[in-house]
Short mmCIF file of C-alpha atoms and ligand atoms in Angstrom, two decimals:
data_model
loop_
_atom_site.label_atom_id
_atom_site.label_comp_id
_atom_site.label_asym_id
_atom_site.label_seq_id
_atom_site.Cartn_x
_atom_site.Cartn_y
_atom_site.Cartn_z
CA MET A 1 43.96 55.63 61.74
CA ALA A 2 43.91 57.23 65.19
CA TRP A 3 43.63 54.79 68.04
CA SER A 4 40.93 55.21 70.68
CA PRO A 5 40.22 52.92 73.63
CA ASP A 6 36.44 53.28 73.11
CA LYS A 7 36.17 52.04 69.59
CA THR A 8 38.14 49.29 67.91
CA THR A 9 40.51 50.01 65.06
CA VAL A 10 42.22 47.00 63.54
CA ASN A 11 45.79 47.76 62.46
CA SER A 12 48.94 45.70 62.87
CA TRP A 13 51.71 45.17 60.32
CA ASN A 14 54.50 43.56 62.25
CA GLU A 15 55.47 41.80 65.48
CA TRP A 16 57.11 44.74 67.31
CA ASP A 17 55.45 48.15 66.84
CA PRO A 18 53.83 49.56 70.03
CA LEU A 19 50.96 47.28 71.01
CA ARG A 20 47.69 48.99 71.99
CA HIS A 21 45.00 46.33 71.62
CA VAL A 22 45.27 42.56 71.83
CA ILE A 23 43.24 39.37 72.29
CA VAL A 24 44.29 37.03 75.11
CA GLY A 25 43.00 33.42 74.98
CA ARG A 26 41.09 31.46 77.61
CA ALA A 27 41.61 27.94 78.90
CA ASP A 28 37.92 27.19 79.53
CA ASP A 29 36.74 23.73 78.60
CA CYS A 30 39.98 22.92 76.80
CA HIS A 31 40.22 19.30 75.63
CA ILE A 32 42.96 16.91 74.68
CA PRO A 33 41.46 15.87 71.37
CA PRO A 34 41.17 12.25 70.25
CA GLU A 35 43.81 10.85 67.91
CA GLU A 36 43.88 12.25 64.41
CA PRO A 37 46.63 12.25 61.79
CA ALA A 38 47.98 15.80 62.04
CA LEU A 39 47.98 15.87 65.80
CA ASP A 40 49.57 12.44 66.23
CA ALA A 41 52.51 13.49 64.12
CA LYS A 42 53.24 16.33 66.55
CA VAL A 43 52.99 14.47 69.85
CA PRO A 44 56.52 13.27 70.71
CA GLU A 45 56.79 9.48 70.93
CA ASP A 46 57.70 9.55 74.63
CA SER A 47 55.07 12.17 75.53
CA ASP A 48 52.72 11.74 78.49
CA MET A 49 49.90 12.73 76.13
CA ARG A 50 50.05 9.63 73.94
CA GLY A 51 46.90 7.58 74.07
CA GLN A 52 44.78 9.81 76.27
CA TRP A 53 42.10 12.27 75.44
CA GLY A 54 39.16 14.10 77.00
CA LYS A 55 38.61 17.30 78.91
CA ARG A 56 41.72 18.59 80.65
CA PRO A 57 41.69 18.33 84.47
CA GLN A 58 39.60 21.20 85.85
CA GLU A 59 42.29 22.32 88.30
CA THR A 60 44.74 22.81 85.41
CA ILE A 61 42.11 24.80 83.50
CA ASP A 62 41.48 27.00 86.55
CA ARG A 63 45.20 27.57 87.09
CA ALA A 64 45.79 28.43 83.42
CA ASN A 65 42.86 30.85 83.47
CA GLU A 66 44.19 32.49 86.61
CA LEU A 67 47.52 33.11 84.84
CA LEU A 68 45.91 34.28 81.60
CA ASP A 69 43.71 36.71 83.57
CA LYS A 70 46.79 38.07 85.35
CA PHE A 71 48.64 38.41 82.06
CA ALA A 72 45.65 40.37 80.68
CA ASP A 73 45.70 42.62 83.77
CA GLN A 74 49.44 43.22 83.37
CA LEU A 75 48.90 44.29 79.79
CA ARG A 76 45.99 46.56 80.78
CA ALA A 77 48.16 48.16 83.46
CA ARG A 78 50.59 49.07 80.67
CA GLY A 79 47.84 50.75 78.66
CA VAL A 80 47.05 47.86 76.30
CA LYS A 81 43.37 47.19 75.66
CA VAL A 82 42.63 43.47 76.10
CA ASP A 83 39.72 41.47 74.69
CA ARG A 84 38.88 37.88 75.52
CA PRO A 85 37.16 35.26 73.36
CA THR A 86 33.84 33.58 74.15
CA PRO A 87 34.45 29.85 74.58
CA ILE A 88 32.19 27.48 72.66
CA ASP A 89 31.44 23.96 73.93
CA HIS A 90 34.64 22.12 73.03
CA SER A 91 33.24 18.76 74.11
CA LEU A 92 31.06 18.78 70.99
CA PRO A 93 32.30 16.69 68.06
CA VAL A 94 33.32 18.10 64.70
CA THR A 95 31.41 16.43 61.91
CA THR A 96 31.47 17.49 58.28
CA PRO A 97 30.58 15.48 55.16
CA ASP A 98 34.28 14.51 55.02
CA PHE A 99 35.34 13.63 58.57
CA HIS A 100 34.30 13.18 62.15
CA THR A 101 36.26 13.72 65.35
CA ALA A 102 34.83 13.34 68.83
CA SER A 103 35.92 16.61 70.44
CA GLN A 104 37.49 19.99 69.78
CA PHE A 105 40.60 21.65 71.18
CA GLY A 106 39.89 24.93 73.03
CA CYS A 107 40.13 28.69 72.63
CA MET A 108 43.83 28.79 73.15
CA PRO A 109 45.96 29.91 71.51
CA PRO A 110 44.44 32.71 69.43
CA ARG A 111 47.70 33.27 67.50
CA ASP A 112 47.20 29.92 65.75
CA VAL A 113 43.84 30.91 64.27
CA LEU A 114 43.87 34.67 63.66
CA LEU A 115 46.31 36.41 61.33
CA THR A 116 46.19 40.21 61.53
CA VAL A 117 47.64 42.01 58.51
CA GLY A 118 46.95 45.73 58.44
CA SER A 119 43.20 46.27 58.84
CA GLU A 120 42.45 42.62 58.11
CA ILE A 121 41.99 39.68 60.46
CA LEU A 122 42.15 36.42 58.53
CA GLU A 123 40.86 33.15 59.99
CA ALA A 124 43.36 30.45 59.02
CA THR A 125 42.28 27.18 57.37
CA MET A 126 43.84 25.21 60.27
CA SER A 127 45.12 21.70 59.64
CA TYR A 128 43.79 19.70 62.61
CA ARG A 129 40.27 18.35 62.42
CA CYS A 130 39.69 19.19 66.09
CA ARG A 131 40.43 22.86 65.34
CA TRP A 132 38.12 23.18 62.34
CA PHE A 133 35.53 25.27 64.23
CA GLU A 134 37.94 27.09 66.53
CA TYR A 135 37.29 30.44 64.83
CA LEU A 136 33.80 30.41 66.41
CA ASN A 137 35.38 31.31 69.77
CA TYR A 138 36.42 34.62 68.23
CA ARG A 139 33.34 35.42 66.17
CA PRO A 140 31.71 37.63 68.86
CA LEU A 141 34.86 39.79 68.83
CA MET A 142 35.02 39.80 65.03
CA GLN A 143 31.38 40.94 64.90
CA GLN A 144 32.10 43.69 67.41
CA TYR A 145 35.16 44.89 65.48
CA TRP A 146 33.09 44.83 62.30
CA GLU A 147 30.50 47.12 63.92
CA GLU A 148 33.07 49.50 65.41
CA ASP A 149 35.65 49.79 62.66
CA PRO A 150 34.32 50.66 59.19
CA LYS A 151 37.68 49.74 57.64
CA PHE A 152 38.00 46.33 59.32
CA ARG A 153 38.27 43.46 56.83
CA HIS A 154 37.10 40.20 58.35
CA GLU A 155 38.28 37.36 56.14
CA ALA A 156 38.22 33.58 56.31
CA ALA A 157 40.41 31.27 54.23
CA PRO A 158 38.57 28.44 52.45
CA LYS A 159 37.71 25.70 54.93
CA PRO A 160 39.75 22.62 54.04
CA ARG A 161 38.15 19.22 53.65
CA LEU A 162 40.74 17.43 55.81
CA THR A 163 40.10 13.99 54.39
CA ASP A 164 42.78 11.31 54.77
CA ALA A 165 44.24 12.61 51.50
CA ASP A 166 45.56 15.61 53.46
CA TYR A 167 47.96 13.48 55.52
CA HIS A 168 50.90 11.23 54.66
CA PRO A 169 50.22 7.84 56.23
CA ASP A 170 54.01 7.32 56.71
CA TYR A 171 53.85 9.71 59.65
CA LEU A 172 51.23 7.65 61.44
CA SER A 173 53.21 4.61 62.44
CA GLU A 174 53.74 4.34 66.20
CA LYS A 175 57.52 4.68 66.40
CA ILE A 176 59.21 6.68 63.70
CA GLY A 177 62.17 7.89 65.74
CA VAL A 178 63.70 11.34 65.86
CA GLU A 179 66.44 10.52 63.30
CA LYS A 180 63.89 9.65 60.66
CA ARG A 181 61.84 12.73 61.52
CA LEU A 182 64.87 14.98 61.14
CA GLN A 183 65.67 13.40 57.78
CA TRP A 184 62.09 13.91 56.62
CA ALA A 185 62.10 17.52 57.85
CA ALA A 186 65.33 18.16 55.91
CA GLU A 187 63.67 16.68 52.81
CA LYS A 188 60.60 18.85 53.45
CA PHE A 189 58.47 15.75 53.76
CA PHE A 190 55.87 16.65 56.37
CA VAL A 191 52.70 15.03 57.68
CA THR A 192 50.45 17.23 55.55
CA THR A 193 50.21 16.61 51.80
CA GLU A 194 49.60 19.12 49.02
CA GLU A 195 45.98 18.04 48.56
CA GLU A 196 44.61 21.55 49.28
CA PRO A 197 45.83 24.81 50.86
CA LEU A 198 46.48 24.46 54.60
CA PHE A 199 47.95 26.96 57.02
CA ASP A 200 47.86 27.88 60.69
CA ALA A 201 48.21 31.59 61.41
CA ALA A 202 51.10 30.95 63.82
CA ASP A 203 53.29 29.83 60.92
CA VAL A 204 53.31 33.43 59.64
CA LEU A 205 55.53 36.28 60.85
CA ARG A 206 54.76 39.81 59.73
CA PHE A 207 57.56 42.17 58.72
CA GLY A 208 55.56 45.02 57.12
CA ARG A 209 55.52 44.40 53.36
CA ASP A 210 57.02 40.96 53.87
CA LEU A 211 55.40 37.87 55.31
CA VAL A 212 57.69 35.04 56.37
CA VAL A 213 55.94 31.68 56.46
CA GLN A 214 57.16 28.33 57.79
CA HIS A 215 56.54 25.30 55.59
CA GLY A 216 56.02 22.38 57.99
CA PHE A 217 53.40 20.16 59.57
CA THR A 218 50.66 22.78 59.84
CA THR A 219 51.30 24.82 56.69
CA ASN A 220 51.85 23.31 53.25
CA LEU A 221 53.15 24.93 50.06
CA LYS A 222 49.64 25.41 48.71
CA GLY A 223 48.75 27.22 51.94
CA ILE A 224 51.68 29.57 51.35
CA GLU A 225 50.65 30.05 47.73
CA TRP A 226 47.12 30.84 48.93
CA LEU A 227 48.53 33.54 51.22
CA ARG A 228 50.60 34.91 48.32
CA ARG A 229 47.50 35.28 46.14
CA HIS A 230 45.44 36.64 49.02
CA PHE A 231 47.96 39.36 49.90
CA PRO A 232 49.05 40.58 46.45
CA ASP A 233 50.74 43.69 47.86
CA HIS A 234 53.01 41.61 50.09
CA ARG A 235 56.08 39.56 49.35
CA VAL A 236 55.57 36.10 50.85
CA HIS A 237 58.70 34.11 51.74
CA THR A 238 58.83 30.40 52.51
CA VAL A 239 61.24 29.31 55.25
CA ASN A 240 62.26 25.94 56.74
CA PHE A 241 64.04 24.96 59.90
CA PRO A 242 65.46 21.49 59.24
CA GLY A 243 66.62 20.99 62.85
CA ASP A 244 63.04 20.70 64.07
CA PRO A 245 61.63 17.15 64.04
CA TYR A 246 58.11 18.50 64.80
CA PRO A 247 57.87 21.73 62.77
CA ILE A 248 54.68 23.39 63.96
CA HIS A 249 54.34 27.19 64.16
CA ILE A 250 57.24 29.55 63.68
CA ASP A 251 57.03 31.40 67.00
CA ALA A 252 59.30 29.20 69.11
CA THR A 253 61.88 29.14 66.32
CA PHE A 254 62.28 32.59 64.77
CA THR A 255 61.39 35.68 66.79
CA PRO A 256 61.80 39.23 65.46
CA LEU A 257 62.36 41.67 68.33
CA ARG A 258 62.70 44.98 66.51
CA PRO A 259 63.66 46.17 63.03
CA GLY A 260 67.07 44.61 62.33
CA LEU A 261 67.07 41.96 65.07
CA ILE A 262 65.75 38.39 65.13
CA LEU A 263 66.27 35.55 67.61
CA ASN A 264 66.72 32.13 66.05
CA ASN A 265 66.43 28.85 67.95
CA PRO A 266 69.99 27.39 67.87
CA GLN A 267 68.61 23.87 67.30
CA ARG A 268 66.51 25.08 64.38
CA ARG A 269 68.88 27.27 62.39
CA LEU A 270 67.55 29.08 59.36
CA PRO A 271 69.56 27.60 56.45
CA ASP A 272 72.17 29.90 54.92
CA ASP A 273 70.42 30.24 51.57
CA GLN A 274 67.33 31.57 53.34
CA ARG A 275 69.26 34.22 55.28
CA GLU A 276 70.08 36.35 52.29
CA MET A 277 67.16 38.77 52.44
CA PHE A 278 67.91 39.51 56.09
CA HIS A 279 71.66 39.90 55.71
CA LYS A 280 71.42 41.99 52.56
CA ASN A 281 69.29 44.47 54.48
CA GLY A 282 71.49 44.60 57.57
CA TRP A 283 69.34 42.42 59.82
CA GLU A 284 71.09 40.44 62.52
CA ILE A 285 69.96 36.90 63.34
CA VAL A 286 71.23 35.85 66.78
CA ASP A 287 70.96 32.49 68.56
CA SER A 288 68.39 32.64 71.32
CA ALA A 289 69.38 31.82 74.90
CA GLN A 290 68.83 28.29 76.20
CA PRO A 291 65.49 27.44 77.82
CA ALA A 292 65.49 27.27 81.63
CA HIS A 293 63.74 23.87 81.62
CA ASN A 294 64.72 20.39 80.43
CA GLN A 295 61.14 19.26 79.97
CA PRO A 296 57.87 20.91 79.00
CA PRO A 297 55.21 20.92 81.72
CA PRO A 298 52.80 17.92 81.90
CA LEU A 299 50.32 17.32 79.05
CA CYS A 300 52.02 19.94 76.87
CA TYR A 301 52.23 19.74 73.07
CA SER A 302 54.99 22.29 72.79
CA SER A 303 58.72 22.00 73.35
CA VAL A 304 60.89 23.73 75.97
CA TRP A 305 61.56 26.40 73.34
CA LEU A 306 58.45 28.28 74.38
CA SER A 307 61.21 30.17 76.22
CA MET A 308 61.60 32.30 73.09
CA ASN A 309 57.85 32.65 72.46
CA VAL A 310 57.95 36.23 73.75
CA LEU A 311 55.48 39.05 73.20
CA VAL A 312 57.06 42.30 72.07
CA LEU A 313 55.19 45.33 73.46
CA ASP A 314 57.28 47.87 71.59
CA PRO A 315 60.83 47.86 70.14
CA LYS A 316 62.26 48.48 73.63
CA THR A 317 59.98 46.29 75.78
CA VAL A 318 59.33 42.57 75.75
CA CYS A 319 57.25 40.17 77.85
CA VAL A 320 59.25 37.07 78.85
CA GLU A 321 57.94 34.11 80.87
CA LYS A 322 58.99 34.54 84.49
CA SER A 323 60.93 31.28 84.87
CA GLU A 324 62.90 31.80 81.64
CA VAL A 325 65.83 33.49 83.32
CA TYR A 326 68.36 32.92 80.51
CA GLN A 327 66.01 34.38 77.93
CA ALA A 328 65.32 37.39 80.16
CA ASP A 329 69.05 37.91 80.66
CA GLN A 330 69.66 37.84 76.91
CA MET A 331 66.89 40.41 76.34
CA ASP A 332 68.48 42.64 78.93
CA LYS A 333 71.85 42.39 77.17
CA LEU A 334 70.16 43.20 73.85
CA GLY A 335 68.92 46.42 75.45
CA LEU A 336 65.26 45.50 75.94
CA GLU A 337 63.25 46.15 79.08
CA VAL A 338 61.84 42.81 80.30
CA VAL A 339 58.31 42.44 81.65
CA GLU A 340 58.10 39.14 83.56
CA VAL A 341 54.90 37.19 83.06
CA ASP A 342 54.04 34.03 84.98
CA LEU A 343 52.55 31.70 82.36
CA ARG A 344 54.31 28.33 82.50
CA ASP A 345 51.31 26.53 84.00
CA ALA A 346 49.29 27.63 80.95
CA TYR A 347 51.81 26.27 78.39
CA ALA A 348 49.93 22.97 78.12
CA PHE A 349 46.99 24.84 76.64
CA GLY A 350 48.87 25.57 73.46
CA GLY A 351 51.80 27.84 74.00
CA GLY A 352 53.61 30.79 75.47
CA LEU A 353 53.15 34.56 75.51
CA HIS A 354 53.12 35.13 71.75
CA CYS A 355 50.85 32.12 71.12
CA SER A 356 48.36 33.16 73.81
CA THR A 357 47.67 36.49 72.13
CA ALA A 358 46.56 37.88 68.78
CA ASP A 359 47.18 41.45 67.64
CA VAL A 360 44.35 43.89 67.07
CA TYR A 361 46.22 47.20 67.02
CA ARG A 362 49.85 48.15 66.88
CA GLU A 363 50.90 51.66 66.01
CA GLY A 364 52.58 52.31 62.69
CA GLY A 365 52.00 51.43 59.08
CA CYS A 366 53.24 49.06 56.42
CA GLU A 367 56.99 49.62 56.06
CA ASP A 368 59.36 48.03 53.59
CA TYR A 369 62.22 46.58 55.67
CA PHE A 370 63.78 44.64 52.78
CA PRO A 371 63.90 47.10 49.87
O1 DAV B 401 58.64 24.33 69.85
O2 DAV B 401 56.94 23.09 70.24
C1 DAV B 401 55.52 25.60 69.72
C2 DAV B 401 54.82 26.72 69.02
C3 DAV B 401 53.49 26.94 69.57
N1 DAV B 401 52.77 27.97 68.83
C4 DAV B 401 57.45 24.07 69.72
C5 DAV B 401 56.60 25.01 68.90
#
């Protein structure tokens, strides 16, 4: 499985082995989608995003693209090959026999849509109606990889129907309140129902033979069961973080840095009974540093915890957002070299450094870290 810059090889089994080839998203034509059940449940009740939708202001798109381009250049300068998606027209509606929504989302962040496991890239079902066609932004790359790599497995999970039966109406009232949300999260009562398998790729962390998947708003138990049946050679583990009132995507909550070391968001602690596999195998789970900001930037879906949404380049090197000084300091103390990346003005487009990327090639094979 030798790597060459001229011809794609798809291979990535975990979040930390040396990164050689990656996809970085684009902010072009990104929209704030109209209201829909799964999205409404995620937008905090006091958010500046409530009640507005349409194309994002062009100057914010241009600024985010400038930062994403620079991030891509920084990666290239470190020897990482970088591909970029081809944006489709996100102003177009999504209409299927089962639902209609008036616009799409964007081609950020790729991590939400594409799950790379070994030589496979799997397009997730997604759970938002506005993201139903998002995989199309990446199809030109998938076709290219297919041509260049005879071992590449391009897979797509069954497209969900996303009728109203997929969403609990309880989550749709205007003011639920954080207390109620925390209680529901602890009870594992989320906005998505068990009507059909649903998952976003960013709810999955790869640890070689083991996949760790967050059950929450964007991934239901049937989605996790689908992954289990789809990857029969893997062990698939379900995790929950009851401290998170808006549990969407695992990568601002639980961040493996190298074999044996994981950062955990101190407000979203992994419950003790779910720590066993890590502790039994000598893995350390440490609280992440505090974010440097009290508020997310304007029109942002994500929380301030994008501070820990880092991209590991190899077990000794990690990209940290430039303003996240506490996170950078912690990395330094943990013995990692920090590469500062200016990306905060792109957060509103769907996330931080890990979100904004999707793996194509990391060195190394499928190891068993939890024998
Ligand atoms: O903390 O808002 C953001 C994760 C984005 N992929 C959060 C989760």
